[in-house]
Short mmCIF file of C-alpha atoms in Angstrom, two decimals:
data_model
loop_
_atom_site.label_atom_id
_atom_site.label_comp_id
_atom_site.label_asym_id
_atom_site.label_seq_id
_atom_site.Cartn_x
_atom_site.Cartn_y
_atom_site.Cartn_z
CA MET A 1 -27.67 -22.23 6.59
CA LEU A 2 -27.64 -19.30 9.17
CA GLY A 3 -31.38 -18.26 9.06
CA LEU A 4 -30.75 -17.48 4.90
CA LYS A 5 -33.53 -18.22 3.05
CA ARG A 6 -33.69 -19.54 -0.85
CA LEU A 7 -33.01 -15.97 -1.65
CA ASP A 8 -30.29 -15.17 0.04
CA ARG A 9 -28.15 -18.51 -1.10
CA TYR A 10 -29.77 -18.03 -4.76
CA ILE A 11 -27.97 -14.35 -5.07
CA MET A 12 -24.74 -15.08 -2.90
CA GLY A 13 -24.41 -18.04 -5.14
CA LYS A 14 -24.40 -16.13 -7.74
CA PHE A 15 -22.78 -13.10 -6.17
CA ILE A 16 -19.65 -14.96 -4.84
CA GLY A 17 -19.31 -17.01 -7.81
CA THR A 18 -19.16 -14.59 -10.55
CA PHE A 19 -16.70 -12.69 -8.29
CA PHE A 20 -14.54 -15.47 -8.16
CA LEU A 21 -14.86 -16.54 -11.36
CA ALA A 22 -14.18 -13.10 -12.97
CA LEU A 23 -10.98 -12.57 -10.38
CA LEU A 24 -9.30 -16.04 -11.58
CA LEU A 25 -10.09 -14.99 -15.38
CA ILE A 26 -8.39 -11.71 -14.93
CA ILE A 27 -5.47 -12.72 -12.59
CA GLY A 28 -4.93 -15.53 -15.42
CA ILE A 29 -4.51 -12.98 -18.10
CA VAL A 30 -2.33 -10.35 -15.57
CA ILE A 31 0.09 -13.41 -15.37
CA ILE A 32 0.57 -14.04 -18.79
CA PHE A 33 1.04 -10.34 -19.78
CA ASP A 34 2.99 -9.76 -16.80
CA ILE A 35 5.45 -13.15 -17.86
CA SER A 36 5.71 -11.30 -21.75
CA GLU A 37 6.89 -8.17 -20.08
CA ARG A 38 9.45 -9.46 -17.38
CA ILE A 39 11.30 -12.72 -19.36
CA ASP A 40 13.90 -10.62 -20.16
CA ASP A 41 14.68 -9.93 -16.44
CA PHE A 42 13.90 -13.94 -15.51
CA VAL A 43 16.40 -14.58 -18.81
CA GLN A 44 19.49 -12.34 -17.93
CA LYS A 45 19.45 -13.08 -14.35
CA GLU A 46 18.96 -17.08 -14.70
CA ALA A 47 15.78 -16.80 -11.78
CA PRO A 48 15.25 -20.32 -11.04
CA LEU A 49 11.54 -21.70 -12.80
CA LYS A 50 10.58 -22.70 -8.61
CA GLU A 51 11.22 -18.82 -7.14
CA ILE A 52 9.23 -17.51 -10.40
CA VAL A 53 6.39 -19.83 -9.16
CA PHE A 54 6.55 -19.70 -5.80
CA ASP A 55 8.32 -16.13 -4.62
CA TYR A 56 7.38 -14.11 -7.54
CA TYR A 57 3.93 -15.09 -8.65
CA LEU A 58 2.41 -17.19 -5.89
CA ASN A 59 2.50 -14.13 -3.66
CA PHE A 60 1.25 -11.86 -6.68
CA ILE A 61 -2.01 -13.12 -6.66
CA PRO A 62 -3.28 -12.07 -3.02
CA TYR A 63 -1.76 -8.46 -3.73
CA PHE A 64 -3.45 -8.07 -7.24
CA MET A 65 -6.66 -9.34 -5.61
CA ASN A 66 -7.00 -7.05 -2.83
CA MET A 67 -5.95 -3.97 -4.94
CA TYR A 68 -8.30 -4.81 -7.46
CA SER A 69 -11.08 -5.94 -5.81
CA PRO A 70 -13.29 -3.02 -5.20
CA LEU A 71 -13.33 -3.24 -9.24
CA PHE A 72 -14.16 -6.78 -9.36
CA VAL A 73 -16.86 -6.56 -6.74
CA PHE A 74 -18.72 -3.73 -8.79
CA LEU A 75 -18.17 -5.62 -11.64
CA THR A 76 -19.29 -9.01 -10.22
CA VAL A 77 -22.78 -6.48 -8.84
CA ILE A 78 -23.09 -5.02 -12.38
CA LEU A 79 -23.12 -8.39 -14.22
CA PHE A 80 -25.60 -10.75 -12.72
CA THR A 81 -27.95 -8.15 -11.41
CA SER A 82 -28.03 -6.92 -15.14
CA LYS A 83 -28.40 -10.39 -16.15
CA MET A 84 -31.31 -10.92 -13.58
CA THR A 85 -32.77 -7.58 -14.55
CA ALA A 86 -33.05 -8.20 -18.19
CA ASP A 87 -34.17 -12.25 -17.50
CA SER A 88 -37.44 -10.27 -15.46
CA GLU A 89 -35.88 -12.01 -12.20
CA VAL A 90 -35.69 -8.90 -10.24
CA ILE A 91 -39.66 -8.03 -11.38
CA ALA A 92 -40.54 -11.42 -10.37
CA ILE A 93 -38.99 -11.28 -6.98
CA LEU A 94 -40.42 -7.78 -5.77
CA SER A 95 -43.91 -9.02 -7.03
CA CYS A 96 -43.76 -11.64 -5.17
CA GLY A 97 -44.16 -9.01 -2.12
CA VAL A 98 -40.70 -9.08 -1.07
CA SER A 99 -39.44 -5.03 -0.46
CA TYR A 100 -36.26 -4.15 -2.30
CA HIS A 101 -34.75 -3.21 0.69
CA ARG A 102 -34.94 -6.86 1.74
CA MET A 103 -33.45 -8.29 -1.88
CA VAL A 104 -30.59 -6.11 -1.55
CA ARG A 105 -30.13 -7.93 2.28
CA PRO A 106 -27.44 -10.96 0.42
CA TYR A 107 -26.03 -8.63 -1.22
CA ILE A 108 -25.00 -6.58 1.49
CA ILE A 109 -23.61 -10.37 3.19
CA SER A 110 -21.67 -10.95 0.45
CA ALA A 111 -20.18 -7.79 0.44
CA ALA A 112 -19.42 -8.28 3.60
CA LEU A 113 -17.64 -11.53 2.91
CA ILE A 114 -15.56 -10.11 0.45
CA ALA A 115 -14.68 -7.28 2.85
CA ALA A 116 -13.83 -9.83 5.34
CA LEU A 117 -11.33 -11.53 3.13
CA SER A 118 -10.07 -8.66 2.11
CA LEU A 119 -9.05 -7.01 5.33
CA GLY A 120 -7.61 -10.39 6.31
CA LEU A 121 -5.61 -10.45 3.44
CA GLY A 122 -4.59 -6.76 3.85
CA LEU A 123 -3.63 -7.19 7.45
CA TRP A 124 -1.93 -10.59 7.64
CA VAL A 125 -1.35 -12.49 4.49
CA ILE A 126 -0.21 -9.90 1.61
CA PRO A 127 2.55 -7.83 3.76
CA LYS A 128 4.16 -11.49 4.51
CA ALA A 129 4.40 -12.51 0.75
CA ASN A 130 4.82 -8.90 -0.23
CA GLU A 131 8.28 -9.64 1.95
CA THR A 132 8.95 -12.17 -0.17
CA ARG A 133 7.81 -10.96 -3.93
CA VAL A 134 9.73 -7.61 -3.06
CA GLU A 135 13.23 -9.32 -2.18
CA PHE A 136 12.45 -11.16 -5.08
CA GLN A 137 12.00 -7.97 -7.39
CA SER A 138 14.95 -6.48 -5.80
CA LYS A 139 17.20 -9.67 -6.48
CA TYR A 140 16.07 -10.58 -10.28
CA PHE A 141 14.27 -6.92 -11.52
CA LYS A 142 16.64 -4.43 -13.68
CA ARG A 143 17.26 -1.63 -11.55
CA HIS A 144 16.21 1.77 -13.27
CA GLY A 145 19.19 3.85 -10.69
CA GLN A 146 20.10 3.47 -7.16
CA LYS A 147 18.44 4.85 -3.85
CA PHE A 148 19.85 8.73 -3.91
CA GLY A 149 19.07 10.90 -0.89
CA ARG A 150 20.05 14.73 -0.29
CA ASP A 151 19.74 16.91 2.62
CA ILE A 152 18.43 14.44 5.30
CA HIS A 153 17.37 15.78 8.78
CA TYR A 154 16.52 13.14 11.52
CA LYS A 155 15.46 12.89 15.14
CA LEU A 156 17.23 9.95 16.37
CA GLU A 157 15.78 10.51 20.20
CA GLU A 158 15.10 12.86 22.26
CA GLY A 159 18.40 15.58 22.06
CA LYS A 160 19.82 13.72 19.18
CA PHE A 161 19.71 15.16 15.40
CA VAL A 162 21.48 13.72 12.63
CA TYR A 163 21.97 15.26 9.17
CA VAL A 164 23.13 14.09 6.16
CA GLU A 165 24.04 16.46 2.84
CA SER A 166 23.89 13.02 0.55
CA PHE A 167 23.44 9.83 0.58
CA SER A 168 24.34 7.09 -2.37
CA GLY A 169 22.98 3.47 -2.91
CA TRP A 170 26.16 2.45 -4.76
CA ASN A 171 28.33 1.96 -1.80
CA ASN A 172 25.60 2.53 1.06
CA THR A 173 27.88 5.91 2.14
CA ALA A 174 26.53 9.01 3.84
CA TYR A 175 28.48 11.99 3.27
CA ASN A 176 29.79 15.09 5.43
CA PHE A 177 27.98 13.42 8.22
CA THR A 178 26.75 15.26 11.33
CA LEU A 179 25.35 13.86 14.73
CA GLU A 180 24.30 16.55 17.21
CA SER A 181 23.75 16.68 20.94
CA ILE A 182 21.55 19.04 22.61
CA GLN A 183 20.11 19.39 25.95
CA ASP A 184 18.74 21.74 27.95
CA ASP A 185 18.29 24.24 24.80
CA GLY A 186 22.20 24.21 24.10
CA MET A 187 24.35 21.83 22.17
CA VAL A 188 26.64 19.47 23.90
CA SER A 189 28.69 18.19 21.12
CA LYS A 190 28.63 18.18 17.22
CA LEU A 191 29.96 14.91 15.34
CA THR A 192 31.24 15.43 12.05
CA ALA A 193 32.52 13.10 9.28
CA GLU A 194 33.44 13.65 5.70
CA THR A 195 31.86 10.06 4.89
CA ALA A 196 29.77 7.41 6.78
CA GLN A 197 29.42 3.54 5.28
CA TRP A 198 27.44 1.38 6.73
CA ASP A 199 28.54 -2.13 7.91
CA SER A 200 26.08 -4.95 7.26
CA THR A 201 28.51 -6.86 9.05
CA GLY A 202 28.88 -5.21 12.54
CA HIS A 203 25.67 -3.42 12.26
CA CYS A 204 27.41 0.25 12.80
CA TRP A 205 28.45 3.02 11.07
CA LYS A 206 32.14 3.30 9.78
CA LEU A 207 32.71 7.16 9.89
CA ARG A 208 36.44 8.23 8.10
CA ASN A 209 37.93 11.56 8.66
CA TRP A 210 35.64 12.48 11.92
CA PHE A 211 36.29 15.01 14.45
CA ILE A 212 34.21 15.76 17.89
CA ARG A 213 33.54 18.62 19.57
CA ASP A 214 32.37 18.58 23.45
CA TYR A 215 31.37 22.12 24.42
CA ASN A 216 32.14 24.01 27.34
CA VAL A 217 33.64 20.91 28.58
CA GLY A 218 33.72 21.72 32.70
CA GLY A 219 32.95 24.78 32.31
CA LEU A 220 35.95 26.34 30.53
CA GLN A 221 36.20 25.43 27.11
CA ASP A 222 35.57 23.35 23.79
CA ARG A 223 37.40 20.03 23.64
CA ILE A 224 37.76 18.70 20.16
CA THR A 225 39.46 15.59 19.03
CA SER A 226 39.03 13.37 15.78
CA GLY A 227 40.58 10.46 14.15
CA LYS A 228 40.98 8.67 10.89
CA GLN A 229 38.27 5.94 11.46
CA LYS A 230 35.80 5.38 13.71
CA ASP A 231 32.78 3.22 14.32
CA THR A 232 29.34 4.10 15.90
CA THR A 233 26.33 2.47 16.72
CA ILE A 234 23.07 4.80 16.34
CA SER A 235 19.35 4.27 15.86
CA LEU A 236 19.62 4.79 12.19
CA THR A 237 20.08 2.36 9.85
CA ILE A 238 20.64 1.19 6.06
CA GLU A 239 16.96 0.40 6.05
CA ASP A 240 15.86 4.22 6.85
CA PHE A 241 17.03 5.46 3.61
CA TYR A 242 15.58 3.35 1.81
CA ARG A 243 11.99 2.67 2.90
CA ASN A 244 9.42 3.53 0.27
CA LYS A 245 5.95 3.15 -0.41
CA TYR A 246 6.91 -0.62 -1.80
CA THR A 247 8.72 -1.58 1.47
CA VAL A 248 6.26 -0.54 4.01
CA GLN A 249 3.95 -2.79 2.04
CA SER A 250 5.75 -5.92 3.55
CA LEU A 251 5.75 -4.66 7.31
CA ASN A 252 2.38 -6.57 9.35
CA GLN A 253 0.77 -3.89 11.33
CA GLN A 254 1.99 -4.04 14.50
CA GLU A 255 5.98 -3.02 12.29
CA LEU A 256 3.57 -0.18 10.66
CA ASN A 257 2.38 1.34 13.72
CA ALA A 258 5.65 1.21 14.88
CA LEU A 259 7.53 2.46 12.38
CA ILE A 260 4.78 5.39 11.88
CA GLN A 261 5.53 6.57 15.32
CA THR A 262 9.65 6.41 15.04
CA GLN A 263 9.04 8.23 11.42
CA LYS A 264 6.87 10.58 13.29
CA THR A 265 9.49 11.13 16.11
CA ARG A 266 12.22 11.99 13.50
CA GLY A 267 10.40 14.31 11.49
CA ASP A 268 10.87 11.65 8.40
CA ALA A 269 9.69 13.23 5.47
CA THR A 270 8.72 9.61 4.00
CA VAL A 271 6.12 8.41 7.12
CA MET A 272 3.46 9.26 4.72
CA TYR A 273 3.80 5.85 2.62
CA ALA A 274 3.22 4.01 5.84
CA GLU A 275 0.32 6.42 6.69
CA ILE A 276 -0.78 5.68 3.02
CA GLU A 277 -0.34 1.65 3.55
CA LYS A 278 -2.34 2.29 7.00
CA HIS A 279 -5.17 3.83 5.87
CA ASN A 280 -5.54 1.76 2.57
CA ARG A 281 -5.71 -1.41 4.21
CA TYR A 282 -8.77 -0.41 6.07
CA SER A 283 -10.44 1.85 3.60
CA MET A 284 -10.13 -1.02 0.37
CA PRO A 285 -12.36 -3.66 2.17
CA PHE A 286 -14.68 -0.97 2.70
CA SER A 287 -15.59 -0.03 -0.28
CA ALA A 288 -17.30 -3.61 -1.27
CA PHE A 289 -20.11 -2.41 0.90
CA ILE A 290 -20.36 1.20 -0.77
CA LEU A 291 -19.49 -0.31 -4.55
CA THR A 292 -22.11 -3.31 -4.11
CA ILE A 293 -25.04 -0.50 -3.08
CA ILE A 294 -24.34 1.17 -5.90
CA GLY A 295 -23.42 -1.50 -8.46
CA VAL A 296 -27.26 -3.17 -7.29
CA ALA A 297 -29.03 0.45 -7.57
CA LEU A 298 -27.75 0.98 -10.98
CA SER A 299 -28.28 -2.54 -12.17
CA THR A 300 -31.92 -3.29 -11.30
CA LYS A 301 -33.48 -1.18 -13.49
CA LYS A 302 -34.29 -1.86 -16.88
CA ARG A 303 -33.13 0.85 -19.56
CA ARG A 304 -32.96 0.88 -23.24
CA GLY A 305 -29.68 0.37 -23.37
CA GLY A 306 -30.28 -3.24 -21.79
CA ILE A 307 -26.73 -4.79 -20.08
CA GLY A 308 -24.45 -2.72 -22.32
CA TRP A 309 -25.00 0.41 -20.63
CA ASN A 310 -25.18 -0.91 -17.10
CA ILE A 311 -21.76 -2.62 -17.97
CA ALA A 312 -20.68 0.63 -20.19
CA LEU A 313 -21.85 3.07 -16.67
CA GLY A 314 -20.21 0.70 -14.08
CA LEU A 315 -17.04 0.46 -16.09
CA ALA A 316 -16.65 4.48 -15.73
CA LEU A 317 -17.78 4.46 -11.92
CA GLY A 318 -15.40 1.45 -11.42
CA PHE A 319 -12.59 3.03 -13.13
CA SER A 320 -12.99 6.17 -11.69
CA TYR A 321 -13.32 5.15 -7.95
CA ILE A 322 -9.91 3.61 -8.56
CA LEU A 323 -8.49 6.68 -10.46
CA PHE A 324 -9.83 8.70 -7.31
CA MET A 325 -8.11 6.40 -4.52
CA LYS A 326 -4.84 6.81 -6.67
CA PHE A 327 -5.44 10.89 -7.03
CA SER A 328 -5.87 10.95 -3.41
CA GLU A 329 -2.29 9.48 -2.70
CA MET A 330 -1.47 12.28 -4.51
CA PHE A 331 -2.93 14.54 -2.19
CA VAL A 332 -1.15 13.27 0.73
CA THR A 333 2.39 12.97 -1.09
CA THR A 334 2.09 16.66 -2.52
CA GLY A 335 0.99 17.76 1.41
CA ALA A 336 -2.49 19.65 0.16
CA LEU A 337 -4.71 16.89 2.63
CA PRO A 338 -3.51 15.13 5.86
CA THR A 339 -3.48 11.12 4.92
CA ALA A 340 -6.40 10.04 6.81
CA ILE A 341 -8.74 12.47 5.31
CA ALA A 342 -6.99 12.11 1.63
CA ILE A 343 -7.11 8.25 1.92
CA TRP A 344 -10.78 7.99 3.02
CA LEU A 345 -12.31 11.15 1.04
CA PRO A 346 -12.87 8.55 -1.89
CA ASN A 347 -15.10 6.67 0.38
CA VAL A 348 -16.92 9.37 1.83
CA ILE A 349 -17.78 10.67 -1.50
CA TYR A 350 -18.95 7.51 -3.01
CA THR A 351 -20.60 6.73 0.28
CA ILE A 352 -22.98 10.05 -1.10
CA ILE A 353 -23.40 8.59 -4.23
CA ALA A 354 -24.60 5.42 -3.33
CA ALA A 355 -27.05 7.23 -0.66
CA VAL A 356 -28.75 8.71 -3.34
CA LEU A 357 -28.80 6.13 -6.04
CA TYR A 358 -30.17 3.70 -3.07
CA ARG A 359 -32.78 6.15 -2.67
CA ILE A 360 -33.95 6.80 -5.97
CA ALA A 361 -33.80 3.13 -6.52
CA PRO A 362 -36.92 1.42 -5.54
CA LYS A 363 -38.52 4.27 -7.30
#
């Protein structure tokens, strides 16, 4: 089997088998709790059973698996390696002339397989699954208020700027809408309207009580035109007002990169949600290697407290890692750190911890 020895197959079998068994058990428990929490929404909105099962829960499983895979990897390594240590299997392996570094090899191979699975889910499977899941949630779950925004500024393209004083999700209407055209550091024209309502049929904005001021027409004087209603098409859609950390999860990598580029051009502050999602898709799989090494280093030494001590220590470190990942996102939203640094910071710190623990483990 690709040059794997019996020791490799033995450890990999325990690792991957325990990982997926724990995953299935936890997913079952989470689904039961989620059903008990969502049952009122399902009944009140009369959600069909087929949509509940296939549109929501079937797409919820890969999302949950990937989100908590670092914790599952860590607990898996702690559980079965502590059992091997308690049964003196680790001592027997090392006594046969197998070095500590050689014993760790099947752990790294298993972590690589899980990391590849996590990366594949994050890049290709989960975005498509989230699209269906988020659509189901918006259709059947209770909404805690509509989307409102204030003082929204966008750079649509070179020389085109839009400003909205407020936006209401109740009727998809922007109030005190302004569109400015600038050329050679001077304003060419300015379009203002009391309201701009999104027309989902014509995919345009319907302006009411509008007027356009063209500056210095023909080098003579300004020209003003006005009207009661006007349809206008610009590179701004209703979706731009609803972008958040949940909607970006439904975009594939190409769409995510395009959105980031567009939002950076516009100076859109919500670009942080797309950047967080992009870096999380790569940093999450990498954590499988870090937590595997930490788990092995902690579990291959017999302790007076036995397996219980290893499990307690493993849970503490595992949850601290998950908590640190969530705090790192807060660093982005508050502007304390750039996105790339904040999202990868937990991996950097825990890599150092893993290196220290792995160095002292053979001793």
